[in-house]
GROMACS .gro file of C-alpha atoms in nm:
model
  112
    1MET     CA    1   1.260   1.870   0.767
    2VAL     CA    2   1.586   1.779   0.599
    3VAL     CA    3   1.746   1.446   0.518
    4ALA     CA    4   1.939   1.298   0.813
    5CYS     CA    5   1.736   1.488   1.074
    6THR     CA    6   1.597   1.283   1.360
    7ARG     CA    7   1.284   1.302   1.569
    8ASP     CA    8   1.164   1.131   1.883
    9VAL     CA    9   0.824   0.969   1.848
   10ASN     CA   10   0.581   0.858   2.119
   11VAL     CA   11   0.470   0.508   2.021
   12ILE     CA   12   0.094   0.455   2.046
   13SER     CA   13   0.053   0.084   1.984
   14SER     CA   14   0.117  -0.249   2.143
   15LEU     CA   15   0.486  -0.223   2.058
   16PRO     CA   16   0.723  -0.305   2.343
   17ALA     CA   17   0.864   0.051   2.333
   18ALA     CA   18   0.708   0.376   2.452
   19THR     CA   19   0.930   0.599   2.236
   20SER     CA   20   1.126   0.565   1.916
   21THR     CA   21   1.389   0.770   1.733
   22GLU     CA   22   1.339   0.807   1.359
   23ARG     CA   23   1.588   0.939   1.103
   24LEU     CA   24   1.471   1.083   0.771
   25ASP     CA   25   1.662   0.907   0.491
   26ILE     CA   26   1.485   1.032   0.176
   27LEU     CA   27   1.259   1.331   0.116
   28ASP     CA   28   1.179   1.389  -0.251
   29ASP     CA   29   0.884   1.620  -0.317
   30ASP     CA   30   0.917   1.584  -0.696
   31PHE     CA   31   0.870   1.206  -0.686
   32LYS     CA   32   0.658   1.217  -0.367
   33VAL     CA   33   0.878   0.972  -0.178
   34ASN     CA   34   0.989   0.970   0.182
   35ALA     CA   35   1.185   0.710   0.371
   36PHE     CA   36   1.298   0.682   0.728
   37SER     CA   37   1.484   0.448   0.960
   38ILE     CA   38   1.377   0.360   1.312
   39MET     CA   39   1.693   0.367   1.518
   40GLY     CA   40   1.791   0.229   1.853
   41GLY     CA   41   1.727  -0.103   2.014
   42ALA     CA   42   1.843  -0.432   1.869
   43SER     CA   43   1.745  -0.356   1.509
   44VAL     CA   44   1.716  -0.080   1.254
   45ASP     CA   45   1.388  -0.092   1.064
   46ARG     CA   46   1.338   0.103   0.742
   47SER     CA   47   1.024   0.226   0.570
   48ALA     CA   48   0.958   0.403   0.239
   49THR     CA   49   0.632   0.564   0.129
   50MET     CA   50   0.546   0.671  -0.227
   51VAL     CA   51   0.238   0.867  -0.336
   52HIS     CA   52   0.102   0.863  -0.692
   53GLY     CA   53  -0.195   1.056  -0.831
   54ILE     CA   54  -0.403   0.894  -1.105
   55GLU     CA   55  -0.674   1.066  -1.306
   56ARG     CA   56  -0.950   0.830  -1.419
   57ASP     CA   57  -1.316   0.881  -1.508
   58GLU     CA   58  -1.276   1.254  -1.445
   59LYS     CA   59  -1.173   1.187  -1.085
   60ILE     CA   60  -0.836   1.204  -0.920
   61TRP     CA   61  -0.735   0.893  -0.727
   62THR     CA   62  -0.438   0.864  -0.496
   63VAL     CA   63  -0.235   0.547  -0.459
   64VAL     CA   64  -0.001   0.518  -0.161
   65LEU     CA   65   0.261   0.243  -0.156
   66GLU     CA   66   0.455   0.164   0.157
   67SER     CA   67   0.738  -0.084   0.184
   68CYS     CA   68   0.942  -0.176   0.486
   69VAL     CA   69   1.240  -0.383   0.590
   70VAL     CA   70   1.252  -0.511   0.947
   71ASP     CA   71   1.486  -0.736   1.139
   72VAL     CA   72   1.337  -1.047   1.298
   73PRO     CA   73   1.371  -0.992   1.675
   74GLU     CA   74   1.531  -1.268   1.876
   75GLY     CA   75   1.266  -1.509   1.999
   76ASN     CA   76   1.026  -1.430   1.713
   77THR     CA   77   0.966  -1.617   1.391
   78GLU     CA   78   0.994  -1.462   1.047
   79GLU     CA   79   0.621  -1.527   0.992
   80ASP     CA   80   0.523  -1.355   1.321
   81THR     CA   81   0.742  -1.056   1.234
   82ARG     CA   82   0.596  -1.033   0.882
   83LEU     CA   83   0.240  -1.050   1.017
   84PHE     CA   84   0.313  -0.778   1.272
   85ALA     CA   85   0.482  -0.550   1.015
   86ASP     CA   86   0.199  -0.603   0.765
   87THR     CA   87  -0.055  -0.513   1.034
   88VAL     CA   88   0.130  -0.192   1.128
   89VAL     CA   89   0.158  -0.088   0.761
   90LYS     CA   90  -0.211  -0.165   0.702
   91LEU     CA   91  -0.318   0.039   1.007
   92ASN     CA   92  -0.095   0.331   0.901
   93LEU     CA   93  -0.244   0.332   0.550
   94GLN     CA   94  -0.600   0.307   0.684
   95LYS     CA   95  -0.535   0.604   0.914
   96LEU     CA   96  -0.383   0.802   0.626
   97ALA     CA   97  -0.690   0.727   0.411
   98SER     CA   98  -0.925   0.829   0.691
   99VAL     CA   99  -0.748   1.159   0.755
  100SER     CA  100  -0.719   1.234   0.381
  101GLU     CA  101  -1.087   1.163   0.316
  102GLU     CA  102  -1.187   1.381   0.612
  103LEU     CA  103  -0.974   1.670   0.486
  104ALA     CA  104  -1.105   1.632   0.130
  105ALA     CA  105  -1.467   1.625   0.249
  106ARG     CA  106  -1.409   1.934   0.462
  107ASP     CA  107  -1.255   2.116   0.164
  108GLY     CA  108  -1.532   1.999  -0.071
  109ASP     CA  109  -1.288   1.807  -0.291
  110CYS     CA  110  -1.398   1.454  -0.209
  111ASN     CA  111  -1.466   1.229  -0.511
  112LYS     CA  112  -1.739   1.033  -0.332
   0.00000   0.00000   0.00000
């Protein structure tokens, strides 16, 4: 993957679209940051994800921060849009945690 590349994504949610086109805006392995824009339709939504490792009590913890900017679709309120975006981010982070914990447990590296 390189910055400015695009990919078509099948949307698996209650979103009103079945597919989406995403463009990679930032990919920085040193700082563990990636950002992308969702293109097409009436708005361009942007998301950035940062990953930080923290060592504490002889364990390694991972903190993932995700931020996003979305346009308020016509006919929706700002509050409804914020609630929807927060829910999508929360579900994405929960899925990331689930997959990461499963991989760590399989590799014997889980801190639990």
